[in-house]
C-alpha positions as semicolon CSV with decimal commas, in nm:
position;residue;x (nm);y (nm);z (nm)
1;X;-4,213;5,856;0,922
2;X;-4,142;5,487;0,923
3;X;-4,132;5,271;1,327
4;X;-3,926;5,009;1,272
5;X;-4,043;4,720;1,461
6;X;-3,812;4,533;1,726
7;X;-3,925;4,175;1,522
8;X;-3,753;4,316;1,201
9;X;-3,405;4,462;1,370
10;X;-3,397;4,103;1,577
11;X;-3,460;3,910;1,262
12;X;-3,204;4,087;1,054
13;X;-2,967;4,100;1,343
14;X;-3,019;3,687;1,331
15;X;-3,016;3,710;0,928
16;X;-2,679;3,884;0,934
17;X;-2,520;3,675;1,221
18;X;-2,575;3,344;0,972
19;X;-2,441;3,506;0,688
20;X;-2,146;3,649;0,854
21;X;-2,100;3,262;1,011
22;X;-2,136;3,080;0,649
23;X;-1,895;3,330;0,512
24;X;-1,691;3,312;0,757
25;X;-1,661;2,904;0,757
26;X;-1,598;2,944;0,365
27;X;-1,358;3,177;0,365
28;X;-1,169;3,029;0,631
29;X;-1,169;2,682;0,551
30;X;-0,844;2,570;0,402
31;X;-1,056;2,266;0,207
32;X;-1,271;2,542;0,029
33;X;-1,000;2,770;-0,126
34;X;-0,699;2,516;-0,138
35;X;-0,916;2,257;-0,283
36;X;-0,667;2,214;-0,605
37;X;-0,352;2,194;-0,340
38;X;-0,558;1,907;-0,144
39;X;-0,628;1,700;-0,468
40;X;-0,249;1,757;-0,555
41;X;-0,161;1,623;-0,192
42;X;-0,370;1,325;-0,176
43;X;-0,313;1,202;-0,583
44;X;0,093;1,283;-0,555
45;X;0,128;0,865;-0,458
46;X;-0,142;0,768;-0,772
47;X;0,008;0,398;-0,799
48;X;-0,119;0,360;-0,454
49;X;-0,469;0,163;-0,526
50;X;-0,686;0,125;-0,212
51;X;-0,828;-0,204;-0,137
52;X;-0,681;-0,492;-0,383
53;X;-0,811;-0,828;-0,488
54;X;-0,546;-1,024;-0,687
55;X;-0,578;-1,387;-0,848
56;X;-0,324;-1,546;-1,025
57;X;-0,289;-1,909;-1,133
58;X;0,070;-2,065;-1,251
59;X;0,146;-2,371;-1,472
60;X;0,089;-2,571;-1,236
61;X;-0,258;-2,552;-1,137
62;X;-0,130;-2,354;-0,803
63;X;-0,442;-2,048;-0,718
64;X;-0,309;-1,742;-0,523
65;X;-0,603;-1,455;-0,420
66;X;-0,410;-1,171;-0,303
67;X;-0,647;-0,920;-0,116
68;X;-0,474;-0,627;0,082
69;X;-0,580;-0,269;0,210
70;X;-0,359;-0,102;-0,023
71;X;-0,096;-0,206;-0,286
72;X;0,155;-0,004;-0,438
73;X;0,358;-0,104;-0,814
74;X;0,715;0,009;-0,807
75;X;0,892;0,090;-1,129
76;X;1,173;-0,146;-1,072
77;X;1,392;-0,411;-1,219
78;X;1,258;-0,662;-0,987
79;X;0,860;-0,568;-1,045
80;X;0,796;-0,467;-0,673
81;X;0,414;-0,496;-0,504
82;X;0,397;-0,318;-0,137
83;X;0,095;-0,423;0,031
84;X;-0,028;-0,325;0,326
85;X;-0,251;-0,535;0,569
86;X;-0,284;-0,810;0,303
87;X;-0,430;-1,177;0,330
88;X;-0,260;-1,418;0,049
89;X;-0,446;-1,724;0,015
90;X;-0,243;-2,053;-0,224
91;X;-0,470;-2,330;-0,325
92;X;-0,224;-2,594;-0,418
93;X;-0,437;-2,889;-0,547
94;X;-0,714;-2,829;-0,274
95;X;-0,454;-2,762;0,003
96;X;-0,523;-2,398;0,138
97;X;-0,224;-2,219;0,256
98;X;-0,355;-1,833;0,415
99;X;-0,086;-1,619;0,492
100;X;-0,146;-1,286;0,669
101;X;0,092;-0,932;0,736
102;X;0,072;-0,592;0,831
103;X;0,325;-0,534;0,498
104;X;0,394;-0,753;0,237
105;X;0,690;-0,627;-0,046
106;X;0,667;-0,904;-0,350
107;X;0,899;-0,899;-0,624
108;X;0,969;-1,064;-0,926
109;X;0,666;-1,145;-1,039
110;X;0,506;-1,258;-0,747
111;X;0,790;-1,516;-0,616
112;X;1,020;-1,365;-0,362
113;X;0,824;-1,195;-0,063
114;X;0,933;-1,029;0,218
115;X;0,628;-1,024;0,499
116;X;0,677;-0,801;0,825
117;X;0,436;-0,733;1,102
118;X;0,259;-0,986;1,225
119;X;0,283;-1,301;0,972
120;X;0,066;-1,539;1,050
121;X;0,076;-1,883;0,799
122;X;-0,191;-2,138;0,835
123;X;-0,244;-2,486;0,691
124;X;-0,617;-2,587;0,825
125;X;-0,586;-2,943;0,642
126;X;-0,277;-2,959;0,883
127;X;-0,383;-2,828;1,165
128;X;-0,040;-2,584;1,119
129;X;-0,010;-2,260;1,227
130;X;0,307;-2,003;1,221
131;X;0,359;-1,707;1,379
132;X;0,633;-1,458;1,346
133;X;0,739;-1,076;1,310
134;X;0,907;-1,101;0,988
135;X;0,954;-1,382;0,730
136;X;1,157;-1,370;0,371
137;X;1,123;-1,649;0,082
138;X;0,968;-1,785;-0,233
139;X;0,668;-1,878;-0,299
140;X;0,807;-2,122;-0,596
141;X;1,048;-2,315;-0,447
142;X;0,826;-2,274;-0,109
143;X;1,202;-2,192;0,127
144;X;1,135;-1,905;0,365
145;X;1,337;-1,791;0,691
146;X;1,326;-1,520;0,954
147;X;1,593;-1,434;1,257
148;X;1,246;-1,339;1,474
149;X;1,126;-1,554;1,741
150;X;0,843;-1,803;1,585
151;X;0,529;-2,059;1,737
152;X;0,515;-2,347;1,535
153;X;0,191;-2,536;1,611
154;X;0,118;-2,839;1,408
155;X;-0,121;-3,095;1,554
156;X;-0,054;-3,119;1,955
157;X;0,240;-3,028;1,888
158;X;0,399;-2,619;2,031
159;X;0,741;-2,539;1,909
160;X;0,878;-2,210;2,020
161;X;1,273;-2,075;1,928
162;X;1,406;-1,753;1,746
163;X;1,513;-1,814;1,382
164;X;1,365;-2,070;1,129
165;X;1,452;-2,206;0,785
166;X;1,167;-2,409;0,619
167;X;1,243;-2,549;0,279
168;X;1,004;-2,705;-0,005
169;X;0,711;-2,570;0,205
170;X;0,723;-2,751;0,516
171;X;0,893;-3,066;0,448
172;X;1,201;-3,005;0,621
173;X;1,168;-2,704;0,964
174;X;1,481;-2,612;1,087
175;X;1,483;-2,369;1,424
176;X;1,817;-2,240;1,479
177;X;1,930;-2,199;1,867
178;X;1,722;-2,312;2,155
179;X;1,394;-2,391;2,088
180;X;1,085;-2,480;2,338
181;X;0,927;-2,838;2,248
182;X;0,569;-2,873;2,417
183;X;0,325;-3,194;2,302
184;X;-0,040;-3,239;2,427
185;X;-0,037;-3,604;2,493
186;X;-0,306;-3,746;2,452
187;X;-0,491;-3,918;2,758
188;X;-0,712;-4,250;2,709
189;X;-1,038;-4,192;3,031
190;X;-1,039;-4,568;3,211
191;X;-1,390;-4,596;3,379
């Protein structure tokens, strides 16, 4: 007759306790037998392309880099890009223009845009800078507007109002109601 030992019962005790626990976890685990229904879930949206890089140059000369989190192409009449969290950079003859927005919805083959969430618009060669919830234009004709309050800061210059109509990029600002002028003069030291 065969004594078996308390090391063997304890070890196969410990043997079957891990197998029971790895079967369990695979059997259980809704990634492991739905595997085909979780591929079907996350590839339903398959125009949806994670992290973008666009670059498109017109007749002009004009550059635009597009780079955004996601983008998505809409079947449409007017050619519709949604892009989330996207940076658009326009290099008009050396002049960089960087526009940032939570979303971006572009249509028409990249000319009308309607940014939301956060646009920012900067001009670093002139020291301008705008900031705003929501803006709506072309990038061709370079006329945007927005009902949302805006900061305007060019130079030493602070303008601050709700509602704005630019036209021909820049060359002619239009706040609508009240706005808030403020101007950093600048102070000459006499010793």
């Amino acid at each position: 007759m065969k004594i078996i030992s308390v090391k063997s019962i304890f070890a196969s005790l410990v043997i079957l306790l891990i197998m029971s626990f790895v079967v369990n976890n695979f059997l259980t685990d809704n990634n492991f037998l739905n595997y085909k229904d979780k591929f079907k879930k996350i590839s339903k949206n398959k125009d949806k392309i994670l992290g973008v890089e666009i670059r498109q140059q017109n007749k002009q000369g004009d550059k635009v880099l597009i780079i955004a989190d996601t983008m998505e192409e809409l079947d449409s009449k007017e050619k519709k890009v949604i892009l989330e969290n996207s940076l658009t950079t326009i290099d008009q003859k050396g002049v960089l223009t960087n526009i940032s927005a939570g979303n971006a919805i572009i249509t028409n083959n990249y000319d009308n845009f309607i940014f939301s969430n956060k646009v920012k618009i900067t001009k670093k060669t002139r020291n301008f800078t705008l900031k705003t919830k929501t803006l709506t234009g072309t990038f061709k004709k370079g006329n945007y507007h927005t009902n949302d309050k805006v900061e305007i800061v060019s130079g030493n210059t602070t303008i601050e109002g709700k509602g704005l109509h630019i036209k021909k990029n820049g060359e002619y600002i239009k706040i609508k109601g009240k706005a808030k002028l403020r101007m950093l003069l600048l102070q000459k030291n006499v010793y």
